[in-house]
PDB file of C-alpha atoms in Angstrom:
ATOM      1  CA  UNK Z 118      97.196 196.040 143.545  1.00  0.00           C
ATOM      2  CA  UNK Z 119      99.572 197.323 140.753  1.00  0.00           C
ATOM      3  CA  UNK Z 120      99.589 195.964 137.120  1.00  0.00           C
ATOM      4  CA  UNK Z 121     102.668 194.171 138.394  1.00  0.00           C
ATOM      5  CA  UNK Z 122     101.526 192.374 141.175  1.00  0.00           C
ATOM      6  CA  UNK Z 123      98.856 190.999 139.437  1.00  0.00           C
ATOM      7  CA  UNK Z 124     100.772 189.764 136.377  1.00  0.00           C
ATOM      8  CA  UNK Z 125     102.793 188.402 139.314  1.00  0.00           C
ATOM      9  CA  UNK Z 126     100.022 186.745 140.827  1.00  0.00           C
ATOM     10  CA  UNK Z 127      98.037 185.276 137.417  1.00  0.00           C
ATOM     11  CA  UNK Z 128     101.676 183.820 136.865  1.00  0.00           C
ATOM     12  CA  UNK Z 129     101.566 182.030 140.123  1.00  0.00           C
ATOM     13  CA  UNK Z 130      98.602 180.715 139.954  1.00  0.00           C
ATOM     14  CA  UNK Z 131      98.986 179.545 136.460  1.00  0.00           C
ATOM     15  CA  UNK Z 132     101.664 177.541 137.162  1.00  0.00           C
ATOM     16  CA  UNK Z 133     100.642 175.634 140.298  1.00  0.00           C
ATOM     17  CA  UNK Z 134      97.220 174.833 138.784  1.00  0.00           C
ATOM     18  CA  UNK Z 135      99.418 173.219 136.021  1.00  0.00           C
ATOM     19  CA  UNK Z 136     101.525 171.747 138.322  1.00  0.00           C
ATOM     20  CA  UNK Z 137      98.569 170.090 140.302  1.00  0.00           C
ATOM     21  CA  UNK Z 138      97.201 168.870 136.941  1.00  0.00           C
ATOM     22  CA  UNK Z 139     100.406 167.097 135.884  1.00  0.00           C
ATOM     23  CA  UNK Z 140     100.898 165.592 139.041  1.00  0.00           C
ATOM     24  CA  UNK Z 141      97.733 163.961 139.335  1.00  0.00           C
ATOM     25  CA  UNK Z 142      96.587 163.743 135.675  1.00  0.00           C
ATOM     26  CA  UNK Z 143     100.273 163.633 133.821  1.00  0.00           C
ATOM     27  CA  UNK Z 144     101.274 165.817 131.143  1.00  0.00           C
ATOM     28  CA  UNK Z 145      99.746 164.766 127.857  1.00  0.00           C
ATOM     29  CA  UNK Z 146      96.100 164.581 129.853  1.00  0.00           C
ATOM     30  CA  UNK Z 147      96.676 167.983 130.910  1.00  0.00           C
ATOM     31  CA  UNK Z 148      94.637 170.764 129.030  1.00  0.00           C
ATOM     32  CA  UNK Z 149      95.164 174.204 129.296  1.00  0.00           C
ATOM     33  CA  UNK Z 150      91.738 175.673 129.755  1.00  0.00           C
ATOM     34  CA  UNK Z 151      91.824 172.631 132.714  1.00  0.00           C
ATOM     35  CA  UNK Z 152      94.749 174.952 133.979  1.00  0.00           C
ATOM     36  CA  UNK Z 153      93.126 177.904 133.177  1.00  0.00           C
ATOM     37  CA  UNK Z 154      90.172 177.354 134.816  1.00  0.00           C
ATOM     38  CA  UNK Z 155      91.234 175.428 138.077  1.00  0.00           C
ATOM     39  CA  UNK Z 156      93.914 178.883 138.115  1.00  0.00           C
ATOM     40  CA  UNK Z 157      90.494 180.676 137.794  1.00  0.00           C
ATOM     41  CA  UNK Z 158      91.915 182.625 134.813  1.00  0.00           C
ATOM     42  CA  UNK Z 159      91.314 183.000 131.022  1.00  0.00           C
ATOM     43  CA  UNK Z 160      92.882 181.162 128.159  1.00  0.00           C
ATOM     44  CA  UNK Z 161      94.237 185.043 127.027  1.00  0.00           C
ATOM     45  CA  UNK Z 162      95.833 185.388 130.592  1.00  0.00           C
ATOM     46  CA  UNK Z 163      97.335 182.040 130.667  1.00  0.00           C
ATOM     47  CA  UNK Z 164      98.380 182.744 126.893  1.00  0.00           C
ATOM     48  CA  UNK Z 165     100.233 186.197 128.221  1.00  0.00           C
ATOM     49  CA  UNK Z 166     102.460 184.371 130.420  1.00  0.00           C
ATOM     50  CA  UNK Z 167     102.815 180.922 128.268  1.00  0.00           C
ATOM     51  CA  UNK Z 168     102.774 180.111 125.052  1.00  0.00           C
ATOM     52  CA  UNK Z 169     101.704 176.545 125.487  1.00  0.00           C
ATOM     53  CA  UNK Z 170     101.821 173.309 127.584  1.00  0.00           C
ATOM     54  CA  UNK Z 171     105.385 172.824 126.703  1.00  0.00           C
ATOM     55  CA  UNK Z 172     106.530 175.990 128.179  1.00  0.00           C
ATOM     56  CA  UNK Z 173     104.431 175.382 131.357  1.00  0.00           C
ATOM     57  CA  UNK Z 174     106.174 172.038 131.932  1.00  0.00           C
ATOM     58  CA  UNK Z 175     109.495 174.039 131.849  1.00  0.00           C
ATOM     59  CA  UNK Z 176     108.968 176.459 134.034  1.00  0.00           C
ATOM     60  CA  UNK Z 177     107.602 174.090 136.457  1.00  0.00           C
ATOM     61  CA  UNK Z 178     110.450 171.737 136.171  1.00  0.00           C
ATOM     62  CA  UNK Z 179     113.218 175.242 136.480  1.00  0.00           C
ATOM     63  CA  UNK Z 180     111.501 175.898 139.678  1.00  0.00           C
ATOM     64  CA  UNK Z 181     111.814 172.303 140.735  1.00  0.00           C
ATOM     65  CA  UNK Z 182     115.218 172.025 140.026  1.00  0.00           C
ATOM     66  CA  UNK Z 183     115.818 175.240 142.000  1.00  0.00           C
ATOM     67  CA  UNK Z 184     113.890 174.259 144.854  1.00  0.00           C
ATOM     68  CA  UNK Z 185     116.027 171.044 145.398  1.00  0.00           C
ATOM     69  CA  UNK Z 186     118.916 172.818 145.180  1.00  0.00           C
ATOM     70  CA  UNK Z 187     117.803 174.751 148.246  1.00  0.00           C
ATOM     71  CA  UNK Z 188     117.141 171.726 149.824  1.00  0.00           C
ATOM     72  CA  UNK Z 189     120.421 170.299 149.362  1.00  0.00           C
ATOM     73  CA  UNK Z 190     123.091 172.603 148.289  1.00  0.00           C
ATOM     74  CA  UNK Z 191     126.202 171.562 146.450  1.00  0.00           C
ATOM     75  CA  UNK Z 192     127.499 168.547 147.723  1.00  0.00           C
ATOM     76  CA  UNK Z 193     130.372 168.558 150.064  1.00  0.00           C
ATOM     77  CA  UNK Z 194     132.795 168.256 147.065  1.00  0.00           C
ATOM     78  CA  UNK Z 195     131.646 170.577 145.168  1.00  0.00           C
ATOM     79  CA  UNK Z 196     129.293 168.349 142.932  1.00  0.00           C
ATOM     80  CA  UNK Z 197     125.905 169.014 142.016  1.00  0.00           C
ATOM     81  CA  UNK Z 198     125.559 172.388 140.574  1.00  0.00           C
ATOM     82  CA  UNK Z 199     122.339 174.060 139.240  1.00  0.00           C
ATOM     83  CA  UNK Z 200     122.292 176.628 136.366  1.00  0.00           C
ATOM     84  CA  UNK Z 201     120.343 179.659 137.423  1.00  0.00           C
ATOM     85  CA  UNK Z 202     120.628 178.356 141.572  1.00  0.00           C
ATOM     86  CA  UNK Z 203     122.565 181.085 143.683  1.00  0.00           C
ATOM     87  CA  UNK Z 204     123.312 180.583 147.480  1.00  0.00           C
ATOM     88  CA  UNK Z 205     123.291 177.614 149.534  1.00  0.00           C
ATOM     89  CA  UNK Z 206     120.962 174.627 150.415  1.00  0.00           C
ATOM     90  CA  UNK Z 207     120.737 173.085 153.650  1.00  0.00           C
ATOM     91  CA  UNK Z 208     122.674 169.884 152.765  1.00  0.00           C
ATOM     92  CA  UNK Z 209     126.329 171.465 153.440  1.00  0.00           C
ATOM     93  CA  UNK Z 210     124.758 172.463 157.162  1.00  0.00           C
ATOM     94  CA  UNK Z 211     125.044 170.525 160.119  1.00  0.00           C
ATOM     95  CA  UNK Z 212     123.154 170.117 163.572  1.00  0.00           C
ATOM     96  CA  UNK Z 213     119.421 169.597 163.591  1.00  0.00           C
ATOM     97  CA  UNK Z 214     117.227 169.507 161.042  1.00  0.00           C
ATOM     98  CA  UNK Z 215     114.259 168.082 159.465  1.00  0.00           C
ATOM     99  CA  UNK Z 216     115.441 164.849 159.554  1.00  0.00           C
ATOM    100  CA  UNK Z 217     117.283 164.959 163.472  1.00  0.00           C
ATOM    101  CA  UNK Z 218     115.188 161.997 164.495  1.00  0.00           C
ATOM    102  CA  UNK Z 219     116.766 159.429 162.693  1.00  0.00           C
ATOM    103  CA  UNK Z 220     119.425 159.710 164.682  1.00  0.00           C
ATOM    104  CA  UNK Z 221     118.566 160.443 168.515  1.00  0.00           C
ATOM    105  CA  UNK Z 222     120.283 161.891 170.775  1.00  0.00           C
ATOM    106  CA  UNK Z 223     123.794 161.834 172.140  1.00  0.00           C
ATOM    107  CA  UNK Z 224     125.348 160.341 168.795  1.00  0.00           C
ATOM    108  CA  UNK Z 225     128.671 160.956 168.054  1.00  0.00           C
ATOM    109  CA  UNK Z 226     130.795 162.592 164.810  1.00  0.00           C
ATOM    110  CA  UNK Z 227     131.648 159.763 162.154  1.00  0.00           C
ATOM    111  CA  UNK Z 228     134.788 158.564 162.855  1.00  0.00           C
ATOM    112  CA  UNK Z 229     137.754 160.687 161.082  1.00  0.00           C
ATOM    113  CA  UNK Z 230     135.370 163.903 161.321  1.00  0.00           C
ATOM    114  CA  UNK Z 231     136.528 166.403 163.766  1.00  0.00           C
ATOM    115  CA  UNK Z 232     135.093 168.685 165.878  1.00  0.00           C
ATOM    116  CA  UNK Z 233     132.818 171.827 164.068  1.00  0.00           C
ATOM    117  CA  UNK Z 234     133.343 169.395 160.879  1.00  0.00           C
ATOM    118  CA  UNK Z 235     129.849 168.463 159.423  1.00  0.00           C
ATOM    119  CA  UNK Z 236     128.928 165.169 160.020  1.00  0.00           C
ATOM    120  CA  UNK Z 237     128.332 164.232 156.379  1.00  0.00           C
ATOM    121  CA  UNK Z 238     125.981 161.048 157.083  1.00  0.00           C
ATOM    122  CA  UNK Z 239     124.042 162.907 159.051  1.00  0.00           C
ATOM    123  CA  UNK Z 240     123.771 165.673 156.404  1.00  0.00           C
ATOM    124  CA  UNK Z 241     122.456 162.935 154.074  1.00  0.00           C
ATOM    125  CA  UNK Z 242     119.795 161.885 156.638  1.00  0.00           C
ATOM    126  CA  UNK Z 243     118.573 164.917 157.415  1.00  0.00           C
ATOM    127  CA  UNK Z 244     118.482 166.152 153.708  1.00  0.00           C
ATOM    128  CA  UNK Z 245     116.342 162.839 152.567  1.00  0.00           C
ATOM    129  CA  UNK Z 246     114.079 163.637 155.201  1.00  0.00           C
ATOM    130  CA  UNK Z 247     113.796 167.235 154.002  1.00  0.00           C
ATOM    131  CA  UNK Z 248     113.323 166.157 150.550  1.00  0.00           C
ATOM    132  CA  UNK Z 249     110.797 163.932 151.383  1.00  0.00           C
ATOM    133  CA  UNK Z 250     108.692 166.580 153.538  1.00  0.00           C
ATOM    134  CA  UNK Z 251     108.778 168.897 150.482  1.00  0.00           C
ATOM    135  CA  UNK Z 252     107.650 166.039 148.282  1.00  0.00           C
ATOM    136  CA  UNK Z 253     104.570 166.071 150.620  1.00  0.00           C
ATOM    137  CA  UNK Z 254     104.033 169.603 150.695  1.00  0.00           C
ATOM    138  CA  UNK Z 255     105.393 171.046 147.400  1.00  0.00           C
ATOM    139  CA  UNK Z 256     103.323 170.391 144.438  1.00  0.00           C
ATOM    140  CA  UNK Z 257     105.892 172.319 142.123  1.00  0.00           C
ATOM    141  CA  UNK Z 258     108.921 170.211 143.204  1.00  0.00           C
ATOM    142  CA  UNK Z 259     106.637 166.797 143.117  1.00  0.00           C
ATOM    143  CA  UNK Z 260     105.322 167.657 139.705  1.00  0.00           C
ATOM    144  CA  UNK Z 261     109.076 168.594 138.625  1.00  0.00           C
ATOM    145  CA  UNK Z 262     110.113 165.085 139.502  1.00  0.00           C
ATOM    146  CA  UNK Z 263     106.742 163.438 138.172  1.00  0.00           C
ATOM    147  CA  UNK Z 264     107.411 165.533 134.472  1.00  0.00           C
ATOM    148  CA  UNK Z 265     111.074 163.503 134.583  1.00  0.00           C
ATOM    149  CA  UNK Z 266     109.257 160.456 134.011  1.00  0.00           C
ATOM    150  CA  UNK Z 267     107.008 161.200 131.113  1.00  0.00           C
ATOM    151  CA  UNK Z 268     107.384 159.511 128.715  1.00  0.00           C
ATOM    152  CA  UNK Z 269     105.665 161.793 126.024  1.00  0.00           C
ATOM    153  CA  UNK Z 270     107.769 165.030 127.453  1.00  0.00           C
ATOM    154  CA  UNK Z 271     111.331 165.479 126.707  1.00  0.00           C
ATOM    155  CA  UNK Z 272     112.818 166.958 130.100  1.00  0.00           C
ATOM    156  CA  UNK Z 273     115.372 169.752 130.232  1.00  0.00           C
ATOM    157  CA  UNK Z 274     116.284 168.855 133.463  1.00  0.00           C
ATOM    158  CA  UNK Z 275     117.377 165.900 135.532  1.00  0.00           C
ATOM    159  CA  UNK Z 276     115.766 166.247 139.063  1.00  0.00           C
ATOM    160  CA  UNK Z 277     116.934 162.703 140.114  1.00  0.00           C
ATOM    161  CA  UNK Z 278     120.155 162.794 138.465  1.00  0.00           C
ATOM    162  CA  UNK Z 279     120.514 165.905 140.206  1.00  0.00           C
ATOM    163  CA  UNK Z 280     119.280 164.274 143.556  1.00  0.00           C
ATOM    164  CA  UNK Z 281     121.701 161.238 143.026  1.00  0.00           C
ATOM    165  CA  UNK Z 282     124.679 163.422 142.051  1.00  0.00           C
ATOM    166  CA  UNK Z 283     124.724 164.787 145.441  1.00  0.00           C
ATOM    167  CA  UNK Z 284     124.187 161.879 146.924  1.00  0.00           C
ATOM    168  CA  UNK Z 285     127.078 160.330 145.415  1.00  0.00           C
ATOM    169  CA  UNK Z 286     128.989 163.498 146.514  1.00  0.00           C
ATOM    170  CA  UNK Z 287     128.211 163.111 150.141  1.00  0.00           C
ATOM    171  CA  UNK Z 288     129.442 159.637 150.275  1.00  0.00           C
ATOM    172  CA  UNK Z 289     132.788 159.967 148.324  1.00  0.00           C
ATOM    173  CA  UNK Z 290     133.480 162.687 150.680  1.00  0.00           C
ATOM    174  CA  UNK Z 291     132.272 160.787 153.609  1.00  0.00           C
ATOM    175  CA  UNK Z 292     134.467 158.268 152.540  1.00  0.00           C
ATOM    176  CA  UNK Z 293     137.597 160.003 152.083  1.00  0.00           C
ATOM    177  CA  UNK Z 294     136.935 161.459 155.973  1.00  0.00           C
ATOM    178  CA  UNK Z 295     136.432 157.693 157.116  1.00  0.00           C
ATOM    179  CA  UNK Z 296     132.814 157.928 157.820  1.00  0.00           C
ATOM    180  CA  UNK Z 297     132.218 155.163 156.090  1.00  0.00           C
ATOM    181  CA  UNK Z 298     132.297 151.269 157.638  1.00  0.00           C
ATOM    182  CA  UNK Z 299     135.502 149.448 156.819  1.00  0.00           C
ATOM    183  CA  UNK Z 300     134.826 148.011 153.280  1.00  0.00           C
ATOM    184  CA  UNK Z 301     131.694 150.027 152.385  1.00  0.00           C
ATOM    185  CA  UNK Z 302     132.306 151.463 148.634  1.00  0.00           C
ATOM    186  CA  UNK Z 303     130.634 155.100 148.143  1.00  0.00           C
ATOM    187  CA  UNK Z 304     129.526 153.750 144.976  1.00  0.00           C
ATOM    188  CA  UNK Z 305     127.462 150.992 146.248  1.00  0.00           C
ATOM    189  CA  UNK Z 306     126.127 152.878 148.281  1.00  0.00           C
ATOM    190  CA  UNK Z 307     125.328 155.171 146.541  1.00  0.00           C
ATOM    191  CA  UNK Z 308     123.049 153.002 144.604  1.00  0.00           C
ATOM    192  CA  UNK Z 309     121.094 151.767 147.234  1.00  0.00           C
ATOM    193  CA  UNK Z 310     120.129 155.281 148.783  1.00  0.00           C
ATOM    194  CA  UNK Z 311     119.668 156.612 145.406  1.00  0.00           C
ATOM    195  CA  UNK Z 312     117.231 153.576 144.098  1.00  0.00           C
ATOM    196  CA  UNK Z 313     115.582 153.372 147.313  1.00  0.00           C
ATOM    197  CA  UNK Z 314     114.678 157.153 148.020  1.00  0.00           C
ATOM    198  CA  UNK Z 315     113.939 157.762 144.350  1.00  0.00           C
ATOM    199  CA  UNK Z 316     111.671 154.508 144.572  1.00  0.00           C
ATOM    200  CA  UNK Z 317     109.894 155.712 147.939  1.00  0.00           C
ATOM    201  CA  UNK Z 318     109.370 159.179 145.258  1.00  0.00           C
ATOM    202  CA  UNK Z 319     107.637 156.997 142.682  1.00  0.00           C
ATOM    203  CA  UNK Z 320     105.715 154.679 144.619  1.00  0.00           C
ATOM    204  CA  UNK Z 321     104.353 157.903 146.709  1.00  0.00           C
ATOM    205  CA  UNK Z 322     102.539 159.000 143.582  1.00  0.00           C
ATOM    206  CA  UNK Z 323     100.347 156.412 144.365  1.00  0.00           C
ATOM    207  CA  UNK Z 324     100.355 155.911 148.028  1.00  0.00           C
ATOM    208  CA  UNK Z 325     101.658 158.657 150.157  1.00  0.00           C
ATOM    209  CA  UNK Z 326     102.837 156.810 152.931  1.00  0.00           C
ATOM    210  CA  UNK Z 327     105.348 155.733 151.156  1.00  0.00           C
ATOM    211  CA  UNK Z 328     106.633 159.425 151.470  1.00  0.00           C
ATOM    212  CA  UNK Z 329     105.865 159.385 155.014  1.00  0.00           C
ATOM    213  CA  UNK Z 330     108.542 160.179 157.947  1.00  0.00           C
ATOM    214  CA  UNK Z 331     108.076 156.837 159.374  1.00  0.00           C
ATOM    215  CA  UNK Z 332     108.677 155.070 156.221  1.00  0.00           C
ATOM    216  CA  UNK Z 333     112.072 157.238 155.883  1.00  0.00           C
ATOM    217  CA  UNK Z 334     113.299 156.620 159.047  1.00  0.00           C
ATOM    218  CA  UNK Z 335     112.375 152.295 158.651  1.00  0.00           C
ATOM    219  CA  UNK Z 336     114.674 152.354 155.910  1.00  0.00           C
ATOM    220  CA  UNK Z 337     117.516 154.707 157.515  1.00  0.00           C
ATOM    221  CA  UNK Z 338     117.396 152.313 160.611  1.00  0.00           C
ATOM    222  CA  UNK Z 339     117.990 149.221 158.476  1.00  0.00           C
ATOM    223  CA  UNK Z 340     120.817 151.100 156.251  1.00  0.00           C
ATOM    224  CA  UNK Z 341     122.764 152.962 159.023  1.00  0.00           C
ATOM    225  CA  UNK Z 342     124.269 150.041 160.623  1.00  0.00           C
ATOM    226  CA  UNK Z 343     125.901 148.871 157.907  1.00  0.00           C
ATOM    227  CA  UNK Z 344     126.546 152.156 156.557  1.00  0.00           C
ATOM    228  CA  UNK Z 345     128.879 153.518 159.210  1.00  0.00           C
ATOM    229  CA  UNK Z 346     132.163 152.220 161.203  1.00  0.00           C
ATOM    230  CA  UNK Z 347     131.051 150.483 164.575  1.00  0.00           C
ATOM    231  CA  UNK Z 348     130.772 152.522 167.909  1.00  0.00           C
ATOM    232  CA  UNK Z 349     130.106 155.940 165.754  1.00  0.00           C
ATOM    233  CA  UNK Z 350     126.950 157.563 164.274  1.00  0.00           C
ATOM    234  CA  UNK Z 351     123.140 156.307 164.506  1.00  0.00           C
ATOM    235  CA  UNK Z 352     123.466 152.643 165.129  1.00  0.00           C
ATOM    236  CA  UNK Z 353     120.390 152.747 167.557  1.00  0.00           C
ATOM    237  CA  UNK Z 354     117.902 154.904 168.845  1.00  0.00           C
ATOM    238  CA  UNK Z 355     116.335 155.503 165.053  1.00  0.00           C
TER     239      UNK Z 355
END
């Protein structure tokens, strides 16, 4: 192993080891030589790469805020950039995904979407349920979200402002292709899925079922029906 790949490597480990710690013990807890040693490192090696618990916390929360963007993409408008984020997520894609079983099988295109066209609701679906199974499995993108709510850190970036600016997005495009029920405003919407799935986030610190795919899927059946125009989309079979 070159010089490289183990600078590489110390890096790494570094910052998921700090990433587990604030997490589970939150950032002003957090120690570094508790980083250090749960990396299996030394306090000169963590030192190398950064300069202090501050600069861990950003790195962790850059490489959050890049890994949702994967997840979702830009929304379909164009909303929801990331600085530093190249390529797209998988929220502009359509056909199945992680999230596929919300809506069984045989549905049809929102209403006003044709053919090829990405079925936008579904796309928001899908995506939550993506998000939520990195949640589970991601301890850089769960701390990232978990450093927004410090109170005693001063974030640099907005991982649920980010997630609710593409939400909001998604519907206003939605809307504008009819997708949406007769007298359903993007913006209330917008406020339930966004307080609800950002909700589910915080509660699962404590309890991870509320992360869970059936939890998801309990709270897309309920929405859905009132969500989309009669006769189209996921109105059973959730």
């Amino acid at each position: 192993m070159t010089k490289q790949e183990r600078a590489v490597r110390t890096r790494a480990a570094v910052l998921r080891s700090a990433a587990e710690i604030f997490d589970t013990d939150g950032f002003v807890s957090a120690s570094l030589s508790a980083i250090s040693q749960r990396a299996g490192v030394s306090n000169g090696a963590l030192h190398f790469h950064f300069a202090n618990k501050g600069a861990l916390a950003e790195a962790i929360e850059k490489a959050a805020e890049q890994r949702l963007w994967r997840i979702t993409g830009p929304a379909p408008d164009g909303s929801g950039g990331c600085e530093g984020c190249h390529g797209h997520g998988h929220g502009s894609r359509s056909g199945a995904g992680a999230g596929a079983g919300a809506w069984g099988e045989g549905q049809g295109q929102g209403q006003g979407q044709g053919e090829g066209e990405v079925d936008l609701i579904q796309s928001l679906v899908e995506t939550s349920h993506e998000l939520f199974d990195a949640l589970n499995s991601d301890v850089i993108l769960r701390a990232g979200f978990t450093l927004g709510c410090e109170p005693s850190w001063s974030s640099l970036v907005d991982l649920h402002g980010q997630w609710r600016d593409w939400i909001d997005g998604t519907l206003r495009h939605a809307a504008k292709n009819g997708a949406l029920a007769e007298g359903t405003e993007p913006e209330d919407v917008v406020t339930v899925v966004a307080a609800s799935t950002v909700g589910f986030e915080a509660l699962g610190r404590k309890d991870p079922s509320w992360l869970s795919r059936q939890r998801l899927t309990q709270f897309w059946k309920f929405m859905l029906p009132r969500l989309v125009p009669p006769g189209t989309g996921p109105q059973k079979g959730t």
